[in-house]
């Protein structure tokens, strides 16, 4: 069995969904497990619906729900030849249930309600795609991830119960391949022991594909994207990007840790554990090679990869009494930082100074100053960029530092990390 994952962009309108059917038709004779995200920007819209729900703002809630319903109906009207297709009834029921929730549900816990509402996007998209495939002559079975993927109760960041999930796939999913070549399920959502919907974190559908592949021991996973594969840099910041043909699981985890955003960071581990190859391919050019992520590290070093993080801010803390930076004040510094919920992108220390790099948009500078001012002298430098280069050489470092001042750098054998600032030219 092969697992496919189609993200929001690959099912954003009727034309894209037809393209999904074309891709599926290239795999006749294969057993497919297809994971689908919510259509287009539906998850963002569902988040706004959740906000209106929690604020008890009925007019806003109803307006947003009606708008989402219209969005889905317009796509369906382009796809379905027969206005009596049962998909219309299903979609109507899903929206009626959502509307009814406004009156019936409690509003005690934001994260709980979020999961119950936001996951609707995936339930809609999978139903629509499954019905469309069936209309086009495929035999697909819609399955409910809320009966397959078992998680704990941490709403919005649920952790997988691998053992139960594996058993559920064995009993409720795999046997269906006797009757169906294609099974479709939702990315991003699961359920807890009580049967309530949970979600795996934004952009979590890649991870869902990894979970299914792990539990069913799939032969491969393919993530269909609007890029030709994994590139060695984000084209937004870099021209002349190169597609990586083949990288190791380990390299993929390193790249996503440093901030490469092609695949969700949690996706790789379950696949690595079972040595299931992961393909990243273009849904625009489905016959093209794409990138394969697998065990061999043979090609990892061939092409340097670049990861850019913009809008960084560097804080430096120096103890006012000139005490050395040792374990004691390190733990004090981390304590204070955790109060500010700071997520550290890079850190470095010297005898008297400890420095950390943070995303500028996520920090409140005044809060940091207030937290440290009593004991430390605090300095900060903003509008910085963090450049990470895997498999660097001097030429690649020179290339990324043209017109930049280097504020700080760290190098290991494989990875160079540079904090740089645009030179001010007069
Ligand atoms: N639909 C969810 C999101 O947009 C999950 C995903 O697309 O991976 O975050
Ligand atoms: Mg999405």
Coordinates of C-alpha atoms and ligand atoms in Angstrom, one line a residue:
X1 CA 0.0 0.0 0.0
X2 CA 1.1 3.5 -0.8
X3 CA 0.2 6.6 1.3
X4 CA -0.5 9.9 -0.5
X5 CA -1.0 13.2 1.1
X6 CA -2.8 16.1 -0.6
X7 CA -2.5 19.5 1.2
X8 CA -5.0 22.4 1.1
X9 CA -3.4 23.9 -2.0
X10 CA -3.9 20.7 -4.0
X11 CA -7.7 20.6 -3.3
X12 CA -8.4 24.4 -3.3
X13 CA -10.9 24.4 -6.1
X14 CA -12.7 22.2 -8.6
X15 CA -9.8 22.2 -11.1
X16 CA -7.3 21.1 -8.4
X17 CA -9.6 18.2 -7.3
X18 CA -9.9 17.0 -10.9
X19 CA -6.1 17.0 -10.9
X20 CA -6.1 14.8 -7.8
X21 CA -8.3 12.3 -9.7
X22 CA -5.8 12.4 -12.6
X23 CA -2.9 11.7 -10.3
X24 CA -4.8 8.8 -8.7
X25 CA -5.5 7.4 -12.2
X26 CA -1.7 7.1 -12.7
X27 CA -1.6 4.5 -9.9
X28 CA -4.1 1.9 -11.1
X29 CA -3.5 -1.5 -9.5
X30 CA -1.9 0.1 -6.4
X31 CA -3.6 0.1 -3.0
X32 CA -3.7 3.7 -1.9
X33 CA -4.3 5.4 1.5
X34 CA -5.0 9.0 0.8
X35 CA -4.8 11.7 3.4
X36 CA -6.4 15.1 2.6
X37 CA -6.2 18.5 4.3
X38 CA -9.0 21.1 4.4
X39 CA -9.6 22.9 1.1
X40 CA -7.6 26.0 0.5
X41 CA -7.7 28.4 3.4
X42 CA -10.5 26.6 5.2
X43 CA -8.6 25.9 8.4
X44 CA -7.9 29.6 8.8
X45 CA -11.6 30.3 8.2
X46 CA -12.6 27.6 10.8
X47 CA -10.3 29.3 13.3
X48 CA -12.3 32.5 12.9
X49 CA -15.5 30.5 13.3
X50 CA -14.1 29.2 16.5
X51 CA -13.4 32.7 17.7
X52 CA -16.9 33.9 17.0
X53 CA -18.3 30.8 18.7
X54 CA -16.2 31.4 21.8
X55 CA -17.2 35.1 21.9
X56 CA -20.8 34.0 21.6
X57 CA -21.1 36.3 18.6
X58 CA -24.0 34.7 16.8
X59 CA -24.3 37.0 13.7
X60 CA -20.5 36.7 13.0
X61 CA -20.6 32.9 13.6
X62 CA -23.5 32.5 11.2
X63 CA -22.0 34.8 8.6
X64 CA -18.7 32.9 8.6
X65 CA -20.4 29.5 8.5
X66 CA -22.6 30.6 5.6
X67 CA -19.5 31.9 3.7
X68 CA -17.7 28.5 4.2
X69 CA -20.7 26.6 3.1
X70 CA -21.0 28.7 0.0
X71 CA -17.3 28.1 -0.8
X72 CA -17.7 24.3 -0.6
X73 CA -21.0 24.3 -2.5
X74 CA -19.6 26.4 -5.4
X75 CA -16.8 23.8 -5.8
X76 CA -19.2 20.9 -5.6
X77 CA -21.5 22.5 -8.2
X78 CA -18.5 22.5 -10.6
X79 CA -17.6 18.9 -9.8
X80 CA -20.8 17.0 -9.5
X81 CA -23.0 16.3 -12.6
X82 CA -26.0 15.2 -10.6
X83 CA -27.6 17.6 -8.1
X84 CA -29.1 14.7 -6.3
X85 CA -25.7 13.2 -5.5
X86 CA -25.7 12.1 -1.9
X87 CA -22.7 14.4 -1.2
X88 CA -25.1 17.4 -1.0
X89 CA -27.0 15.8 1.8
X90 CA -23.8 14.9 3.7
X91 CA -22.3 18.4 3.4
X92 CA -25.6 19.9 4.4
X93 CA -25.7 17.7 7.5
X94 CA -22.1 18.6 8.4
X95 CA -22.9 22.3 8.2
X96 CA -26.2 21.9 10.1
X97 CA -24.3 20.1 12.9
X98 CA -21.8 22.9 13.0
X99 CA -24.6 25.5 13.2
X100 CA -26.4 23.6 15.9
X101 CA -23.3 23.5 18.0
X102 CA -23.6 27.2 18.7
X103 CA -26.7 26.6 20.9
X104 CA -25.8 23.3 22.4
X105 CA -22.1 23.2 23.3
X106 CA -20.5 24.6 26.4
X107 CA -17.7 27.1 26.0
X108 CA -15.5 26.1 28.9
X109 CA -12.3 25.2 27.1
X110 CA -11.1 27.1 24.0
X111 CA -8.7 24.3 22.8
X112 CA -11.4 21.6 23.1
X113 CA -13.9 23.7 21.2
X114 CA -11.3 24.5 18.6
X115 CA -10.7 20.9 17.8
X116 CA -14.4 20.1 17.6
X117 CA -14.9 23.0 15.1
X118 CA -11.7 23.3 13.1
X119 CA -11.5 19.6 12.2
X120 CA -14.7 20.0 10.2
X121 CA -12.6 21.3 7.3
X122 CA -11.0 17.9 6.8
X123 CA -14.3 16.1 7.2
X124 CA -15.7 18.2 4.4
X125 CA -12.8 17.9 2.0
X126 CA -12.4 14.2 2.3
X127 CA -16.1 13.6 1.7
X128 CA -16.1 15.7 -1.3
X129 CA -13.0 14.2 -2.9
X130 CA -14.1 10.7 -2.1
X131 CA -17.5 11.2 -3.7
X132 CA -15.9 12.9 -6.7
X133 CA -13.5 9.9 -7.2
X134 CA -16.5 7.6 -7.1
X135 CA -18.4 9.6 -9.6
X136 CA -15.4 9.4 -11.9
X137 CA -15.4 5.6 -11.7
X138 CA -12.9 4.9 -8.9
X139 CA -13.9 2.8 -6.0
X140 CA -12.9 4.8 -2.9
X141 CA -13.8 4.3 0.7
X142 CA -14.2 7.3 3.0
X143 CA -12.8 6.5 6.5
X144 CA -13.0 8.6 9.6
X145 CA -9.6 9.4 11.3
X146 CA -11.6 10.0 14.4
X147 CA -12.0 6.2 14.6
X148 CA -8.4 5.4 13.6
X149 CA -5.9 7.9 15.1
X150 CA -6.0 7.7 18.9
X151 CA -4.4 10.5 20.9
X152 CA -4.1 11.8 24.4
X153 CA -6.3 14.7 25.6
X154 CA -3.9 17.6 24.7
X155 CA -6.2 19.5 22.4
X156 CA -4.5 21.3 19.5
X157 CA -1.2 19.5 20.1
X158 CA -2.4 15.9 20.7
X159 CA 0.2 13.2 21.1
X160 CA -0.3 9.8 19.4
X161 CA -1.1 6.6 21.2
X162 CA 0.9 4.4 18.7
X163 CA -0.2 1.1 20.1
X164 CA -3.9 1.7 20.0
X165 CA -3.7 3.5 16.7
X166 CA -1.9 0.6 15.1
X167 CA -4.6 -1.8 16.4
X168 CA -7.3 0.5 15.1
X169 CA -5.8 0.6 11.6
X170 CA -5.4 -3.2 11.7
X171 CA -9.0 -3.8 12.5
X172 CA -10.9 -0.8 10.9
X173 CA -8.8 0.2 7.9
X174 CA -6.6 -2.5 6.4
X175 CA -9.3 -5.1 5.9
X176 CA -11.2 -2.7 3.7
X177 CA -8.6 -3.1 1.0
X178 CA -10.3 -6.4 0.2
X179 CA -13.1 -4.4 -1.3
X180 CA -11.5 -1.0 -2.1
X181 CA -8.2 0.0 -3.8
X182 CA -8.5 3.5 -2.5
X183 CA -9.2 4.6 1.1
X184 CA -9.5 8.3 2.0
X185 CA -9.1 9.8 5.4
X186 CA -8.5 13.2 7.0
X187 CA -5.2 14.7 7.9
X188 CA -4.7 16.7 11.1
X189 CA -7.4 15.1 13.2
X190 CA -7.7 12.2 15.6
X191 CA -9.7 11.3 18.6
X192 CA -9.2 10.7 22.3
X193 CA -10.4 7.8 24.4
X194 CA -13.6 9.6 25.2
X195 CA -14.3 9.9 21.4
X196 CA -13.8 13.6 21.1
X197 CA -12.0 15.1 18.2
X198 CA -8.4 16.2 18.7
X199 CA -5.9 17.9 16.4
X200 CA -2.2 17.3 15.8
X201 CA -1.1 21.0 15.4
X202 CA -1.3 23.3 12.4
X203 CA 0.0 21.8 9.2
X204 CA -0.3 18.4 10.9
X205 CA -1.6 16.5 7.8
X206 CA 1.9 15.4 6.7
X207 CA 2.3 13.8 10.1
X208 CA -1.0 12.0 9.7
X209 CA 0.4 10.5 6.5
X210 CA 3.5 9.4 8.4
X211 CA 1.3 7.8 11.2
X212 CA -0.8 5.9 8.7
X213 CA 2.2 4.6 6.8
X214 CA 3.8 3.5 10.1
X215 CA 0.7 1.8 11.4
X216 CA 0.0 0.0 8.1
X217 CA 3.7 -0.6 7.2
X218 CA 3.2 1.1 3.9
X219 CA 5.7 0.8 1.0
X220 CA 6.0 4.5 0.6
X221 CA 4.6 8.0 1.4
X222 CA 4.2 10.7 -1.3
X223 CA 3.5 14.3 -0.3
X224 CA 2.1 16.1 -3.4
X225 CA 3.1 19.7 -3.4
X226 CA 3.1 22.8 -5.6
X227 CA 6.9 22.6 -5.7
X228 CA 9.0 20.1 -7.7
X229 CA 10.4 18.5 -4.5
X230 CA 12.6 19.6 -1.6
X231 CA 14.7 22.5 -2.7
X232 CA 18.0 23.5 -1.2
X233 CA 16.5 26.9 -0.2
X234 CA 13.3 28.8 -0.1
X235 CA 12.9 30.5 -3.5
X236 CA 11.4 33.5 -1.7
X237 CA 14.9 34.3 -0.4
X238 CA 17.2 32.7 -2.9
X239 CA 17.4 32.5 -6.6
X240 CA 18.9 29.5 -8.5
X241 CA 17.5 27.0 -6.0
X242 CA 18.4 23.4 -6.7
X243 CA 16.1 20.4 -6.2
X244 CA 17.5 17.8 -3.9
X245 CA 17.2 14.3 -5.5
X246 CA 17.7 12.2 -2.5
X247 CA 18.4 13.0 1.2
X248 CA 18.5 10.9 4.3
X249 CA 15.9 10.8 7.0
X250 CA 18.4 12.3 9.3
X251 CA 19.2 15.2 7.0
X252 CA 15.4 15.9 6.5
X253 CA 15.0 16.1 10.3
X254 CA 18.0 18.4 10.6
X255 CA 16.6 20.7 7.9
X256 CA 13.2 20.9 9.4
X257 CA 14.7 21.5 12.8
X258 CA 16.5 24.5 11.5
X259 CA 13.3 25.8 9.9
X260 CA 13.0 24.4 6.4
X261 CA 9.2 24.3 6.0
X262 CA 8.6 21.8 3.2
X263 CA 7.5 18.9 5.5
X264 CA 6.1 19.0 9.0
X265 CA 9.0 18.2 11.4
X266 CA 7.2 15.3 13.1
X267 CA 6.5 13.4 9.8
X268 CA 9.9 11.9 9.3
X269 CA 10.5 10.0 12.6
X270 CA 7.8 7.3 12.2
X271 CA 9.0 6.7 8.6
X272 CA 12.6 6.5 9.6
X273 CA 11.7 4.0 12.3
X274 CA 10.2 1.6 9.7
X275 CA 12.5 2.7 6.8
X276 CA 9.5 3.8 4.7
X277 CA 10.7 6.1 1.9
X278 CA 9.1 9.6 1.7
X279 CA 8.6 11.2 -1.7
X280 CA 8.0 14.9 -2.2
X281 CA 6.5 15.4 -5.6
X282 CA 4.9 18.1 -7.7
X283 CA 1.1 17.8 -8.2
X284 CA 1.6 20.0 -11.3
X285 CA 4.0 17.6 -12.9
X286 CA 3.2 14.2 -11.2
X287 CA 5.4 12.1 -13.5
X288 CA 8.6 14.1 -12.5
X289 CA 11.0 12.6 -10.1
X290 CA 10.7 14.8 -7.0
X291 CA 12.8 14.2 -4.0
X292 CA 13.1 11.0 -2.1
X293 CA 13.9 10.9 1.7
X294 CA 15.3 7.5 2.7
X295 CA 18.0 5.8 4.8
X296 CA 21.1 6.4 2.7
X297 CA 23.2 9.4 3.6
X298 CA 25.3 9.0 0.4
X299 CA 24.0 12.2 -1.3
X300 CA 23.4 14.4 1.7
X301 CA 26.6 16.4 1.3
X302 CA 26.4 17.0 -2.4
X303 CA 24.4 20.2 -2.4
X304 CA 24.5 22.8 0.4
X305 CA 21.1 23.8 1.8
X306 CA 20.2 27.2 3.0
X307 CA 17.6 28.1 5.6
X308 CA 16.8 31.7 6.3
X309 CA 15.0 33.1 9.3
X310 CA 14.2 36.8 9.0
X311 CA 13.3 39.4 11.6
X312 CA 15.4 38.0 14.4
X313 CA 16.3 39.8 17.6
X314 CA 19.5 39.0 19.6
X315 CA 19.5 39.6 23.4
X316 CA 22.7 39.6 25.5
X317 CA 22.6 39.3 29.3
X318 CA 25.6 40.3 31.4
X319 CA 25.4 39.8 35.2
X320 CA 25.6 43.2 36.8
X321 CA 27.9 41.9 39.5
X322 CA 30.3 40.6 36.9
X323 CA 29.9 37.0 38.0
X324 CA 30.8 34.4 35.4
X325 CA 28.2 32.7 33.3
X326 CA 28.1 29.3 34.9
X327 CA 25.4 26.7 35.5
X328 CA 23.8 28.7 38.3
X329 CA 23.0 31.8 36.4
X330 CA 22.3 29.8 33.2
X331 CA 19.4 28.1 35.0
X332 CA 18.3 31.4 36.4
X333 CA 18.3 32.9 32.8
X334 CA 16.4 30.0 31.4
X335 CA 13.8 30.3 34.2
X336 CA 13.2 33.9 33.4
X337 CA 13.0 33.2 29.7
X338 CA 10.5 30.5 30.2
X339 CA 8.2 33.0 31.9
X340 CA 8.4 35.0 28.6
X341 CA 7.6 31.8 26.6
X342 CA 10.6 32.5 24.5
X343 CA 11.5 30.0 21.8
X344 CA 15.3 30.2 21.3
X345 CA 16.6 29.9 17.7
X346 CA 20.3 30.0 18.7
X347 CA 22.4 30.7 21.8
X348 CA 26.0 31.4 22.8
X349 CA 27.9 32.3 25.9
X350 CA 31.2 33.8 26.9
X351 CA 32.7 34.4 30.3
X352 CA 30.4 37.3 31.2
X353 CA 27.7 37.3 28.6
X354 CA 24.9 35.0 27.5
X355 CA 23.2 35.6 24.1
X356 CA 20.0 34.3 22.6
X357 CA 18.3 34.8 19.3
X358 CA 14.5 35.0 19.1
X359 CA 11.8 35.7 16.5
X360 CA 11.2 39.4 16.7
X361 CA 7.4 39.1 16.2
X362 CA 7.0 36.6 19.1
X363 CA 8.8 38.7 21.8
X364 CA 7.7 41.6 23.8
X365 CA 11.0 43.5 24.4
X366 CA 9.7 45.3 27.4
X367 CA 8.7 42.1 29.0
X368 CA 12.2 40.7 28.6
X369 CA 13.8 43.9 30.0
X370 CA 11.5 43.8 33.0
X371 CA 12.2 40.1 33.6
X372 CA 16.0 40.6 33.6
X373 CA 16.7 44.2 34.6
X374 CA 17.2 43.7 38.3
X375 CA 20.2 41.3 37.9
X376 CA 21.5 41.6 34.4
X377 CA 22.5 44.3 32.0
X378 CA 20.4 43.6 28.9
X379 CA 21.3 44.7 25.4
X380 CA 19.5 43.8 22.2
X381 CA 20.0 44.1 18.4
X382 CA 17.0 43.8 16.1
X383 CA 16.3 43.4 12.3
X384 CA 18.8 40.5 12.1
X385 CA 18.7 37.4 9.9
X386 CA 19.7 33.9 10.9
X387 CA 21.2 31.9 8.0
X388 CA 21.8 28.2 8.5
X389 CA 23.9 26.5 5.8
X390 CA 24.2 22.7 5.8
X391 CA 27.2 21.2 4.1
X392 CA 28.8 24.6 3.7
X393 CA 32.1 25.7 2.2
X394 CA 33.7 29.2 2.1
X395 CA 32.2 30.1 -1.2
X396 CA 28.6 29.4 0.0
X397 CA 29.2 31.5 3.1
X398 CA 30.6 34.3 1.1
X399 CA 27.6 34.2 -1.1
X400 CA 25.1 34.6 1.8
X401 CA 27.1 37.4 3.5
X402 CA 27.4 39.8 0.5
X403 CA 26.4 43.2 1.8
X404 CA 25.9 41.8 5.3
X405 CA 27.7 42.3 8.6
X406 CA 28.3 39.1 10.5
X407 CA 27.2 39.6 14.1
X408 CA 27.9 36.1 15.3
X409 CA 28.7 32.7 13.8
X410 CA 28.7 29.1 14.9
X411 CA 30.2 26.3 12.9
X412 CA 30.2 22.5 13.3
X413 CA 31.5 20.1 10.6
X414 CA 28.3 20.0 8.7
X415 CA 26.4 23.2 9.7
X416 CA 27.3 26.9 9.7
X417 CA 24.9 29.3 11.4
X418 CA 25.4 33.0 10.9
X419 CA 23.6 35.9 12.4
X420 CA 23.8 38.8 9.9
X421 CA 22.6 42.3 9.5
X422 CA 22.1 44.2 6.3
X423 CA 25.0 46.7 5.8
X424 CA 23.8 50.3 6.0
X425 CA 24.9 52.0 2.8
X426 CA 24.9 55.8 2.5
Ligands
LIG1 N1 -5.6 21.9 7.5 C1 -4.6 21.9 8.6 C2 -3.9 23.2 8.5 O1 -4.1 24.0 7.6 C3 -3.7 20.8 8.5 C4 -2.8 20.7 7.3 O2 -3.1 21.4 6.3 O3 -1.8 20.1 7.3 O4 -3.1 23.5 9.4
LIG2 MG1 -4.0 23.1 5.4

